[in-house]
Amino acid sequence: MKIEYVNPFISSTIHTFETMLHTNLTAGKPQLKTEPFLTHDISGIIGLSGDAKGSICISYPKIVALKAVSRFLGSEVKIVGPDVSDAIGEITNIIAGNAKKDLGGLNVSISLPNVVIGRAHKITCPANIQGIVVPFASEIGHIAIEIHLKTV
Amino acid sequence: MKIEYVNPFISSTIHTFETMLHTNLTAGKPQLKTEPFLTHDISGIIGLSGDAKGSICISYPKIVALKAVSRFLGSEVKIVGPDVSDAIGEITNIIAGNAKKDLGGLNVSISLPNVVIGRAHKITCPANIQGIVVPFASEIGHIAIEIHLKTV
């Protein structure tokens, strides 16, 4: 996977959190995804296909997801329920939708988001596709995005 | 979501398990996905986009995933590791790839599969897309597929 395909997802994540959640994210260094994998409590996943195939996952500890969704909805959410899964899915959709416009001329379409809820889950992708993980820090806590992309 | 879009996924799941895993599946009645959601241990997820957008998830209890992968690989697998996640992803990819050819003239492309590993996880999709769940029984245990599809 070319590293230049990672930057649009970083920019879109930062921009989306800034404009929709009023939260400043600081991106850490992109890393190759290696085992043992990170574990997460809540993840938004969306598939990419077209000139490139793959997926992005945006993953949160539970407490960070609740804070992120509270900011996104403008009212405090304390329990992981349909409000949270819908909002996490919508944030995933916005990030992927903005990023796909900047993939260096690649024409990519996105699927609908799925949201995974489960304490300490792991997400994998085919072993022949090198995943890239980008950690982000913010005042509400840490999140991570994982990008898997294979040009066709 | 039109019910006729469910049948290709049912047929493809049965065909794939029969030919690649030498396992006969019996499909139960398709159901609207309602809360409380089913929980799973291992799920393969793949995104769909094009004339229709959405996703399919094929979910297993851990013991059933191990038996399914053992049959797929032709050797017994006892631990959930990279072999299992790769095989579950590949099975998901085959099922989606075969089903998309039979979606009544809809031109749909598939993303790469993600595999979620985590005890008792739930998977959600946007609330405005009615998901359909199809349970399957077999000699190795029960699995379920969830189909979310929205024509564009």
PDB file of C-alpha atoms in Angstrom:
ATOM      1  CA  MET A   1       0.000   0.000   0.000  1.00  0.00           C
ATOM      2  CA  LYS A   2       1.362   3.403  -0.940  1.00  0.00           C
ATOM      3  CA  ILE A   3       1.865   5.727   2.007  1.00  0.00           C
ATOM      4  CA  GLU A   4       0.325   8.643   0.080  1.00  0.00           C
ATOM      5  CA  TYR A   5      -3.030   6.886   0.379  1.00  0.00           C
ATOM      6  CA  VAL A   6      -2.796   7.148   4.167  1.00  0.00           C
ATOM      7  CA  ASN A   7      -2.583  10.938   4.348  1.00  0.00           C
ATOM      8  CA  PRO A   8      -6.119  11.647   3.022  1.00  0.00           C
ATOM      9  CA  PHE A   9      -7.549   9.468   5.805  1.00  0.00           C
ATOM     10  CA  ILE A  10      -5.455  11.261   8.446  1.00  0.00           C
ATOM     11  CA  SER A  11      -6.520  14.681   7.136  1.00  0.00           C
ATOM     12  CA  SER A  12     -10.159  13.676   6.891  1.00  0.00           C
ATOM     13  CA  THR A  13     -10.194  12.235  10.422  1.00  0.00           C
ATOM     14  CA  ILE A  14      -8.665  15.402  11.866  1.00  0.00           C
ATOM     15  CA  HIS A  15     -11.011  17.647   9.841  1.00  0.00           C
ATOM     16  CA  THR A  16     -14.125  15.629  10.731  1.00  0.00           C
ATOM     17  CA  PHE A  17     -13.347  15.615  14.458  1.00  0.00           C
ATOM     18  CA  GLU A  18     -12.587  19.338  14.364  1.00  0.00           C
ATOM     19  CA  THR A  19     -15.698  20.417  12.488  1.00  0.00           C
ATOM     20  CA  MET A  20     -18.278  17.852  13.632  1.00  0.00           C
ATOM     21  CA  LEU A  21     -17.064  17.027  17.166  1.00  0.00           C
ATOM     22  CA  HIS A  22     -15.203  20.244  18.063  1.00  0.00           C
ATOM     23  CA  THR A  23     -12.256  18.082  19.060  1.00  0.00           C
ATOM     24  CA  ASN A  24      -8.625  18.573  18.070  1.00  0.00           C
ATOM     25  CA  LEU A  25      -6.820  15.359  17.203  1.00  0.00           C
ATOM     26  CA  THR A  26      -3.050  14.992  17.053  1.00  0.00           C
ATOM     27  CA  ALA A  27      -1.920  12.234  14.698  1.00  0.00           C
ATOM     28  CA  GLY A  28       0.840   9.914  15.856  1.00  0.00           C
ATOM     29  CA  LYS A  29       3.258   8.177  13.514  1.00  0.00           C
ATOM     30  CA  PRO A  30       1.623   5.768  11.042  1.00  0.00           C
ATOM     31  CA  GLN A  31       2.704   2.201  11.840  1.00  0.00           C
ATOM     32  CA  LEU A  32       2.633  -1.086  10.019  1.00  0.00           C
ATOM     33  CA  LYS A  33      -0.034  -3.270  11.602  1.00  0.00           C
ATOM     34  CA  THR A  34       1.674  -6.242  13.214  1.00  0.00           C
ATOM     35  CA  GLU A  35       0.569  -8.847  15.714  1.00  0.00           C
ATOM     36  CA  PRO A  36      -0.337  -8.796  18.534  1.00  0.00           C
ATOM     37  CA  PHE A  37      -3.129  -6.593  17.305  1.00  0.00           C
ATOM     38  CA  LEU A  38      -4.593  -3.678  19.185  1.00  0.00           C
ATOM     39  CA  THR A  39      -7.888  -4.401  20.849  1.00  0.00           C
ATOM     40  CA  HIS A  40     -10.855  -2.059  20.841  1.00  0.00           C
ATOM     41  CA  ASP A  41     -14.305  -1.712  22.389  1.00  0.00           C
ATOM     42  CA  ILE A  42     -16.142   0.033  19.550  1.00  0.00           C
ATOM     43  CA  SER A  43     -15.128   0.201  15.894  1.00  0.00           C
ATOM     44  CA  GLY A  44     -16.643   1.725  12.780  1.00  0.00           C
ATOM     45  CA  ILE A  45     -15.761  -0.207   9.616  1.00  0.00           C
ATOM     46  CA  ILE A  46     -16.402   0.768   6.020  1.00  0.00           C
ATOM     47  CA  GLY A  47     -15.431  -1.053   2.830  1.00  0.00           C
ATOM     48  CA  LEU A  48     -13.767   0.557  -0.185  1.00  0.00           C
ATOM     49  CA  SER A  49     -13.929  -0.717  -3.741  1.00  0.00           C
ATOM     50  CA  GLY A  50     -13.290   0.496  -7.282  1.00  0.00           C
ATOM     51  CA  ASP A  51      -9.766   1.387  -8.466  1.00  0.00           C
ATOM     52  CA  ALA A  52      -8.636   0.263  -5.021  1.00  0.00           C
ATOM     53  CA  LYS A  53     -10.158  -2.262  -2.615  1.00  0.00           C
ATOM     54  CA  GLY A  54      -9.922  -2.372   1.119  1.00  0.00           C
ATOM     55  CA  SER A  55     -11.410  -0.949   4.269  1.00  0.00           C
ATOM     56  CA  ILE A  56     -10.919   1.548   7.020  1.00  0.00           C
ATOM     57  CA  CYS A  57     -11.650   0.959  10.698  1.00  0.00           C
ATOM     58  CA  ILE A  58     -11.897   3.734  13.254  1.00  0.00           C
ATOM     59  CA  SER A  59     -11.632   2.265  16.740  1.00  0.00           C
ATOM     60  CA  TYR A  60     -12.317   3.626  20.201  1.00  0.00           C
ATOM     61  CA  PRO A  61     -12.120   2.602  23.835  1.00  0.00           C
ATOM     62  CA  LYS A  62     -15.683   2.650  25.194  1.00  0.00           C
ATOM     63  CA  ILE A  63     -15.250   5.825  27.274  1.00  0.00           C
ATOM     64  CA  VAL A  64     -13.784   7.699  24.303  1.00  0.00           C
ATOM     65  CA  ALA A  65     -16.613   6.581  22.035  1.00  0.00           C
ATOM     66  CA  LEU A  66     -19.174   7.881  24.551  1.00  0.00           C
ATOM     67  CA  LYS A  67     -17.399  11.242  24.760  1.00  0.00           C
ATOM     68  CA  ALA A  68     -17.016  11.469  20.971  1.00  0.00           C
ATOM     69  CA  VAL A  69     -20.680  10.682  20.349  1.00  0.00           C
ATOM     70  CA  SER A  70     -21.777  13.142  23.067  1.00  0.00           C
ATOM     71  CA  ARG A  71     -19.892  15.876  21.236  1.00  0.00           C
ATOM     72  CA  PHE A  72     -21.188  14.769  17.827  1.00  0.00           C
ATOM     73  CA  LEU A  73     -24.821  14.765  19.009  1.00  0.00           C
ATOM     74  CA  GLY A  74     -24.490  17.802  21.264  1.00  0.00           C
ATOM     75  CA  SER A  75     -25.928  15.997  24.288  1.00  0.00           C
ATOM     76  CA  GLU A  76     -24.376  13.665  26.823  1.00  0.00           C
ATOM     77  CA  VAL A  77     -24.640   9.969  26.060  1.00  0.00           C
ATOM     78  CA  LYS A  78     -23.751   7.585  28.895  1.00  0.00           C
ATOM     79  CA  ILE A  79     -24.781   4.184  27.568  1.00  0.00           C
ATOM     80  CA  VAL A  80     -23.698   2.285  24.474  1.00  0.00           C
ATOM     81  CA  GLY A  81     -26.955   1.852  22.559  1.00  0.00           C
ATOM     82  CA  PRO A  82     -28.410   2.605  19.135  1.00  0.00           C
ATOM     83  CA  ASP A  83     -27.526   6.330  19.389  1.00  0.00           C
ATOM     84  CA  VAL A  84     -23.879   5.440  19.810  1.00  0.00           C
ATOM     85  CA  SER A  85     -23.692   2.838  17.065  1.00  0.00           C
ATOM     86  CA  ASP A  86     -25.506   5.100  14.617  1.00  0.00           C
ATOM     87  CA  ALA A  87     -23.283   8.080  15.402  1.00  0.00           C
ATOM     88  CA  ILE A  88     -20.064   6.037  15.222  1.00  0.00           C
ATOM     89  CA  GLY A  89     -21.243   4.703  11.846  1.00  0.00           C
ATOM     90  CA  GLU A  90     -22.021   8.202  10.596  1.00  0.00           C
ATOM     91  CA  ILE A  91     -18.620   9.542  11.693  1.00  0.00           C
ATOM     92  CA  THR A  92     -16.963   6.614   9.859  1.00  0.00           C
ATOM     93  CA  ASN A  93     -19.002   7.379   6.753  1.00  0.00           C
ATOM     94  CA  ILE A  94     -18.071  11.076   6.780  1.00  0.00           C
ATOM     95  CA  ILE A  95     -14.361  10.351   7.244  1.00  0.00           C
ATOM     96  CA  ALA A  96     -14.283   7.769   4.431  1.00  0.00           C
ATOM     97  CA  GLY A  97     -16.447   9.914   2.155  1.00  0.00           C
ATOM     98  CA  ASN A  98     -14.148  12.922   2.472  1.00  0.00           C
ATOM     99  CA  ALA A  99     -10.937  10.919   2.183  1.00  0.00           C
ATOM    100  CA  LYS A 100     -11.922   9.081  -0.992  1.00  0.00           C
ATOM    101  CA  LYS A 101     -11.971  12.349  -2.944  1.00  0.00           C
ATOM    102  CA  ASP A 102      -8.245  12.825  -2.334  1.00  0.00           C
ATOM    103  CA  LEU A 103      -6.854   9.413  -3.258  1.00  0.00           C
ATOM    104  CA  GLY A 104      -4.625  10.732  -6.061  1.00  0.00           C
ATOM    105  CA  GLY A 105      -7.079  10.163  -8.883  1.00  0.00           C
ATOM    106  CA  LEU A 106      -8.221   6.731  -7.758  1.00  0.00           C
ATOM    107  CA  ASN A 107     -11.957   6.325  -8.257  1.00  0.00           C
ATOM    108  CA  VAL A 108     -13.136   4.583  -5.092  1.00  0.00           C
ATOM    109  CA  SER A 109     -16.643   3.995  -3.777  1.00  0.00           C
ATOM    110  CA  ILE A 110     -17.577   3.284  -0.177  1.00  0.00           C
ATOM    111  CA  SER A 111     -19.992   0.770   1.324  1.00  0.00           C
ATOM    112  CA  LEU A 112     -22.279   1.438   4.279  1.00  0.00           C
ATOM    113  CA  PRO A 113     -20.620   1.430   7.695  1.00  0.00           C
ATOM    114  CA  ASN A 114     -20.836  -1.419  10.172  1.00  0.00           C
ATOM    115  CA  VAL A 115     -20.198  -0.769  13.826  1.00  0.00           C
ATOM    116  CA  VAL A 116     -18.706  -3.473  16.039  1.00  0.00           C
ATOM    117  CA  ILE A 117     -19.470  -3.342  19.751  1.00  0.00           C
ATOM    118  CA  GLY A 118     -17.582  -5.751  21.967  1.00  0.00           C
ATOM    119  CA  ARG A 119     -15.047  -5.403  24.724  1.00  0.00           C
ATOM    120  CA  ALA A 120     -11.463  -5.994  23.571  1.00  0.00           C
ATOM    121  CA  HIS A 121     -12.279  -7.113  20.048  1.00  0.00           C
ATOM    122  CA  LYS A 122      -9.656  -7.381  17.319  1.00  0.00           C
ATOM    123  CA  ILE A 123     -10.110  -6.681  13.626  1.00  0.00           C
ATOM    124  CA  THR A 124      -8.056  -8.352  10.936  1.00  0.00           C
ATOM    125  CA  CYS A 125      -7.734  -8.019   7.180  1.00  0.00           C
ATOM    126  CA  PRO A 126      -6.283 -10.460   4.598  1.00  0.00           C
ATOM    127  CA  ALA A 127      -2.665 -11.302   5.484  1.00  0.00           C
ATOM    128  CA  ASN A 128      -1.395 -10.278   2.044  1.00  0.00           C
ATOM    129  CA  ILE A 129      -2.576  -6.678   2.538  1.00  0.00           C
ATOM    130  CA  GLN A 130      -0.311  -4.679   4.827  1.00  0.00           C
ATOM    131  CA  GLY A 131      -2.443  -2.624   7.167  1.00  0.00           C
ATOM    132  CA  ILE A 132      -1.384   0.798   8.401  1.00  0.00           C
ATOM    133  CA  VAL A 133      -2.434   1.971  11.866  1.00  0.00           C
ATOM    134  CA  VAL A 134      -2.514   5.655  12.773  1.00  0.00           C
ATOM    135  CA  PRO A 135      -3.003   6.525  16.454  1.00  0.00           C
ATOM    136  CA  PHE A 136      -4.541   9.861  17.416  1.00  0.00           C
ATOM    137  CA  ALA A 137      -4.437  11.670  20.750  1.00  0.00           C
ATOM    138  CA  SER A 138      -6.986  14.213  21.923  1.00  0.00           C
ATOM    139  CA  GLU A 139      -8.420  15.751  25.069  1.00  0.00           C
ATOM    140  CA  ILE A 140     -11.138  13.078  25.090  1.00  0.00           C
ATOM    141  CA  GLY A 141      -8.663  10.200  24.757  1.00  0.00           C
ATOM    142  CA  HIS A 142      -6.998   8.041  22.133  1.00  0.00           C
ATOM    143  CA  ILE A 143      -8.467   6.575  18.969  1.00  0.00           C
ATOM    144  CA  ALA A 144      -6.884   4.653  16.089  1.00  0.00           C
ATOM    145  CA  ILE A 145      -7.602   4.275  12.418  1.00  0.00           C
ATOM    146  CA  GLU A 146      -6.560   1.226  10.443  1.00  0.00           C
ATOM    147  CA  ILE A 147      -6.293   1.471   6.694  1.00  0.00           C
ATOM    148  CA  HIS A 148      -6.126  -1.495   4.333  1.00  0.00           C
ATOM    149  CA  LEU A 149      -5.996  -0.636   0.672  1.00  0.00           C
ATOM    150  CA  LYS A 150      -4.940  -2.589  -2.388  1.00  0.00           C
ATOM    151  CA  THR A 151      -4.824  -0.945  -5.786  1.00  0.00           C
ATOM    152  CA  VAL A 152      -6.530  -3.164  -8.339  1.00  0.00           C
TER     153      VAL A 152
ATOM    154  CA  MET B   1     -34.376  -3.871   1.096  1.00  0.00           C
ATOM    155  CA  LYS B   2     -35.972  -6.213  -1.428  1.00  0.00           C
ATOM    156  CA  ILE B   3     -36.223  -9.803  -0.262  1.00  0.00           C
ATOM    157  CA  GLU B   4     -35.064 -11.072  -3.672  1.00  0.00           C
ATOM    158  CA  TYR B   5     -31.618  -9.670  -2.852  1.00  0.00           C
ATOM    159  CA  VAL B   6     -31.388 -12.042   0.112  1.00  0.00           C
ATOM    160  CA  ASN B   7     -31.726 -15.273  -1.858  1.00  0.00           C
ATOM    161  CA  PRO B   8     -28.410 -14.979  -3.762  1.00  0.00           C
ATOM    162  CA  PHE B   9     -26.575 -14.691  -0.435  1.00  0.00           C
ATOM    163  CA  ILE B  10     -28.389 -17.735   0.953  1.00  0.00           C
ATOM    164  CA  SER B  11     -27.614 -19.781  -2.168  1.00  0.00           C
ATOM    165  CA  SER B  12     -24.009 -18.674  -2.248  1.00  0.00           C
ATOM    166  CA  THR B  13     -23.484 -19.484   1.441  1.00  0.00           C
ATOM    167  CA  ILE B  14     -24.944 -22.973   1.014  1.00  0.00           C
ATOM    168  CA  HIS B  15     -22.948 -23.576  -2.187  1.00  0.00           C
ATOM    169  CA  THR B  16     -19.681 -22.308  -0.703  1.00  0.00           C
ATOM    170  CA  PHE B  17     -20.009 -24.443   2.438  1.00  0.00           C
ATOM    171  CA  GLU B  18     -20.908 -27.485   0.364  1.00  0.00           C
ATOM    172  CA  THR B  19     -18.089 -27.188  -2.167  1.00  0.00           C
ATOM    173  CA  MET B  20     -15.295 -25.620  -0.093  1.00  0.00           C
ATOM    174  CA  LEU B  21     -16.046 -26.982   3.403  1.00  0.00           C
ATOM    175  CA  HIS B  22     -17.895 -30.214   2.536  1.00  0.00           C
ATOM    176  CA  THR B  23     -20.618 -29.106   4.930  1.00  0.00           C
ATOM    177  CA  ASN B  24     -24.343 -29.080   4.294  1.00  0.00           C
ATOM    178  CA  LEU B  25     -26.122 -26.008   5.613  1.00  0.00           C
ATOM    179  CA  THR B  26     -29.862 -25.760   6.171  1.00  0.00           C
ATOM    180  CA  ALA B  27     -31.169 -22.211   5.951  1.00  0.00           C
ATOM    181  CA  GLY B  28     -33.697 -21.061   8.539  1.00  0.00           C
ATOM    182  CA  LYS B  29     -36.298 -18.407   7.896  1.00  0.00           C
ATOM    183  CA  PRO B  30     -34.891 -14.957   7.058  1.00  0.00           C
ATOM    184  CA  GLN B  31     -35.734 -12.498   9.855  1.00  0.00           C
ATOM    185  CA  LEU B  32     -35.745  -8.752  10.199  1.00  0.00           C
ATOM    186  CA  LYS B  33     -32.844  -7.747  12.403  1.00  0.00           C
ATOM    187  CA  THR B  34     -34.226  -6.290  15.598  1.00  0.00           C
ATOM    188  CA  GLU B  35     -32.728  -5.536  18.978  1.00  0.00           C
ATOM    189  CA  PRO B  36     -31.471  -7.138  21.123  1.00  0.00           C
ATOM    190  CA  PHE B  37     -28.949  -8.156  18.540  1.00  0.00           C
ATOM    191  CA  LEU B  38     -27.378 -11.557  18.266  1.00  0.00           C
ATOM    192  CA  THR B  39     -23.868 -11.767  19.632  1.00  0.00           C
ATOM    193  CA  HIS B  40     -21.024 -13.575  17.958  1.00  0.00           C
ATOM    194  CA  ASP B  41     -17.422 -14.601  18.584  1.00  0.00           C
ATOM    195  CA  ILE B  42     -16.011 -14.376  15.066  1.00  0.00           C
ATOM    196  CA  SER B  43     -17.471 -12.487  12.099  1.00  0.00           C
ATOM    197  CA  GLY B  44     -16.393 -11.923   8.524  1.00  0.00           C
ATOM    198  CA  ILE B  45     -17.581  -8.577   7.132  1.00  0.00           C
ATOM    199  CA  ILE B  46     -17.432  -7.326   3.571  1.00  0.00           C
ATOM    200  CA  GLY B  47     -18.700  -4.057   2.122  1.00  0.00           C
ATOM    201  CA  LEU B  48     -20.788  -3.736  -1.046  1.00  0.00           C
ATOM    202  CA  SER B  49     -21.005  -0.663  -3.258  1.00  0.00           C
ATOM    203  CA  GLY B  50     -22.116   0.317  -6.749  1.00  0.00           C
ATOM    204  CA  ASP B  51     -25.797   0.113  -7.784  1.00  0.00           C
ATOM    205  CA  ALA B  52     -26.465  -0.956  -4.198  1.00  0.00           C
ATOM    206  CA  LYS B  53     -24.547  -0.176  -1.018  1.00  0.00           C
ATOM    207  CA  GLY B  54     -24.330  -2.196   2.144  1.00  0.00           C
ATOM    208  CA  SER B  55     -22.523  -5.093   3.716  1.00  0.00           C
ATOM    209  CA  ILE B  56     -22.773  -8.728   4.617  1.00  0.00           C
ATOM    210  CA  CYS B  57     -21.566 -10.300   7.861  1.00  0.00           C
ATOM    211  CA  ILE B  58     -21.120 -14.027   8.355  1.00  0.00           C
ATOM    212  CA  SER B  59     -20.899 -14.796  12.053  1.00  0.00           C
ATOM    213  CA  TYR B  60     -19.847 -17.836  14.032  1.00  0.00           C
ATOM    214  CA  PRO B  61     -19.570 -19.057  17.592  1.00  0.00           C
ATOM    215  CA  LYS B  62     -15.867 -19.732  18.241  1.00  0.00           C
ATOM    216  CA  ILE B  63     -16.175 -23.525  18.211  1.00  0.00           C
ATOM    217  CA  VAL B  64     -18.056 -23.457  14.897  1.00  0.00           C
ATOM    218  CA  ALA B  65     -15.479 -21.132  13.322  1.00  0.00           C
ATOM    219  CA  LEU B  66     -12.694 -23.534  14.328  1.00  0.00           C
ATOM    220  CA  LYS B  67     -14.564 -26.495  12.825  1.00  0.00           C
ATOM    221  CA  ALA B  68     -15.403 -24.553   9.647  1.00  0.00           C
ATOM    222  CA  VAL B  69     -11.814 -23.423   9.133  1.00  0.00           C
ATOM    223  CA  SER B  70     -10.498 -26.945   9.829  1.00  0.00           C
ATOM    224  CA  ARG B  71     -12.702 -28.234   7.023  1.00  0.00           C
ATOM    225  CA  PHE B  72     -11.781 -25.351   4.710  1.00  0.00           C
ATOM    226  CA  LEU B  73      -8.026 -25.866   5.237  1.00  0.00           C
ATOM    227  CA  GLY B  74      -8.199 -29.675   5.401  1.00  0.00           C
ATOM    228  CA  SER B  75      -6.339 -29.831   8.717  1.00  0.00           C
ATOM    229  CA  GLU B  76      -7.486 -29.403  12.278  1.00  0.00           C
ATOM    230  CA  VAL B  77      -7.165 -25.921  13.710  1.00  0.00           C
ATOM    231  CA  LYS B  78      -7.588 -25.590  17.485  1.00  0.00           C
ATOM    232  CA  ILE B  79      -6.606 -21.999  18.205  1.00  0.00           C
ATOM    233  CA  VAL B  80      -8.015 -18.730  16.869  1.00  0.00           C
ATOM    234  CA  GLY B  81      -5.001 -17.159  15.170  1.00  0.00           C
ATOM    235  CA  PRO B  82      -3.989 -15.779  11.777  1.00  0.00           C
ATOM    236  CA  ASP B  83      -4.969 -19.034   9.988  1.00  0.00           C
ATOM    237  CA  VAL B  84      -8.515 -18.670  11.268  1.00  0.00           C
ATOM    238  CA  SER B  85      -8.934 -14.986  10.524  1.00  0.00           C
ATOM    239  CA  ASP B  86      -7.505 -15.390   7.038  1.00  0.00           C
ATOM    240  CA  ALA B  87      -9.735 -18.375   6.260  1.00  0.00           C
ATOM    241  CA  ILE B  88     -12.877 -16.721   7.656  1.00  0.00           C
ATOM    242  CA  GLY B  89     -12.071 -13.665   5.511  1.00  0.00           C
ATOM    243  CA  GLU B  90     -11.573 -15.822   2.436  1.00  0.00           C
ATOM    244  CA  ILE B  91     -14.876 -17.672   2.984  1.00  0.00           C
ATOM    245  CA  THR B  92     -16.634 -14.291   3.336  1.00  0.00           C
ATOM    246  CA  ASN B  93     -15.011 -13.078   0.129  1.00  0.00           C
ATOM    247  CA  ILE B  94     -16.066 -16.185  -1.819  1.00  0.00           C
ATOM    248  CA  ILE B  95     -19.674 -15.979  -0.595  1.00  0.00           C
ATOM    249  CA  ALA B  96     -19.990 -12.271  -1.422  1.00  0.00           C
ATOM    250  CA  GLY B  97     -18.205 -12.658  -4.751  1.00  0.00           C
ATOM    251  CA  ASN B  98     -20.553 -15.418  -5.911  1.00  0.00           C
ATOM    252  CA  ALA B  99     -23.717 -13.722  -4.633  1.00  0.00           C
ATOM    253  CA  LYS B 100     -23.047 -10.374  -6.293  1.00  0.00           C
ATOM    254  CA  LYS B 101     -23.353 -11.961  -9.740  1.00  0.00           C
ATOM    255  CA  ASP B 102     -26.979 -12.825  -9.046  1.00  0.00           C
ATOM    256  CA  LEU B 103     -28.361  -9.553  -7.717  1.00  0.00           C
ATOM    257  CA  GLY B 104     -30.937  -9.127 -10.467  1.00  0.00           C
ATOM    258  CA  GLY B 105     -28.829  -6.991 -12.767  1.00  0.00           C
ATOM    259  CA  LEU B 106     -27.436  -4.747 -10.031  1.00  0.00           C
ATOM    260  CA  ASN B 107     -23.773  -3.991 -10.670  1.00  0.00           C
ATOM    261  CA  VAL B 108     -22.164  -4.310  -7.253  1.00  0.00           C
ATOM    262  CA  SER B 109     -18.504  -4.436  -6.268  1.00  0.00           C
ATOM    263  CA  ILE B 110     -17.105  -5.847  -3.044  1.00  0.00           C
ATOM    264  CA  SER B 111     -14.432  -4.533  -0.692  1.00  0.00           C
ATOM    265  CA  LEU B 112     -11.839  -6.669   1.071  1.00  0.00           C
ATOM    266  CA  PRO B 113     -13.070  -8.661   4.051  1.00  0.00           C
ATOM    267  CA  ASN B 114     -12.434  -7.701   7.652  1.00  0.00           C
ATOM    268  CA  VAL B 115     -12.644 -10.317  10.353  1.00  0.00           C
ATOM    269  CA  VAL B 116     -13.761  -9.399  13.860  1.00  0.00           C
ATOM    270  CA  ILE B 117     -12.545 -11.576  16.721  1.00  0.00           C
ATOM    271  CA  GLY B 118     -14.059 -10.911  20.114  1.00  0.00           C
ATOM    272  CA  ARG B 119     -16.270 -12.843  22.492  1.00  0.00           C
ATOM    273  CA  ALA B 120     -19.937 -11.850  22.314  1.00  0.00           C
ATOM    274  CA  HIS B 121     -19.513  -8.900  19.964  1.00  0.00           C
ATOM    275  CA  LYS B 122     -22.445  -7.233  18.223  1.00  0.00           C
ATOM    276  CA  ILE B 123     -22.476  -5.717  14.750  1.00  0.00           C
ATOM    277  CA  THR B 124     -24.775  -2.892  13.752  1.00  0.00           C
ATOM    278  CA  CYS B 125     -25.547  -1.063  10.535  1.00  0.00           C
ATOM    279  CA  PRO B 126     -27.205   2.353   9.976  1.00  0.00           C
ATOM    280  CA  ALA B 127     -30.644   2.419  11.623  1.00  0.00           C
ATOM    281  CA  ASN B 128     -32.356   3.464   8.395  1.00  0.00           C
ATOM    282  CA  ILE B 129     -31.265   0.258   6.623  1.00  0.00           C
ATOM    283  CA  GLN B 130     -33.312  -2.749   7.631  1.00  0.00           C
ATOM    284  CA  GLY B 131     -30.994  -5.697   8.117  1.00  0.00           C
ATOM    285  CA  ILE B 132     -32.030  -9.242   7.339  1.00  0.00           C
ATOM    286  CA  VAL B 133     -30.611 -12.140   9.365  1.00  0.00           C
ATOM    287  CA  VAL B 134     -30.558 -15.674   8.018  1.00  0.00           C
ATOM    288  CA  PRO B 135     -29.675 -18.466  10.477  1.00  0.00           C
ATOM    289  CA  PHE B 136     -28.154 -21.695   9.194  1.00  0.00           C
ATOM    290  CA  ALA B 137     -27.919 -25.066  10.903  1.00  0.00           C
ATOM    291  CA  SER B 138     -25.348 -27.742  10.113  1.00  0.00           C
ATOM    292  CA  GLU B 139     -23.607 -30.725  11.615  1.00  0.00           C
ATOM    293  CA  ILE B 140     -20.787 -28.431  12.811  1.00  0.00           C
ATOM    294  CA  GLY B 141     -23.171 -25.959  14.475  1.00  0.00           C
ATOM    295  CA  HIS B 142     -25.072 -22.766  13.763  1.00  0.00           C
ATOM    296  CA  ILE B 143     -23.936 -19.715  11.829  1.00  0.00           C
ATOM    297  CA  ALA B 144     -25.785 -16.581  10.768  1.00  0.00           C
ATOM    298  CA  ILE B 145     -25.504 -14.155   7.893  1.00  0.00           C
ATOM    299  CA  GLU B 146     -26.660 -10.564   8.116  1.00  0.00           C
ATOM    300  CA  ILE B 147     -27.402  -8.654   4.956  1.00  0.00           C
ATOM    301  CA  HIS B 148     -27.741  -4.883   4.738  1.00  0.00           C
ATOM    302  CA  LEU B 149     -28.346  -3.521   1.267  1.00  0.00           C
ATOM    303  CA  LYS B 150     -29.701  -0.228  -0.006  1.00  0.00           C
ATOM    304  CA  THR B 151     -30.260   0.328  -3.680  1.00  0.00           C
ATOM    305  CA  VAL B 152     -28.774   3.674  -4.708  1.00  0.00           C
TER     306      VAL B 152
END
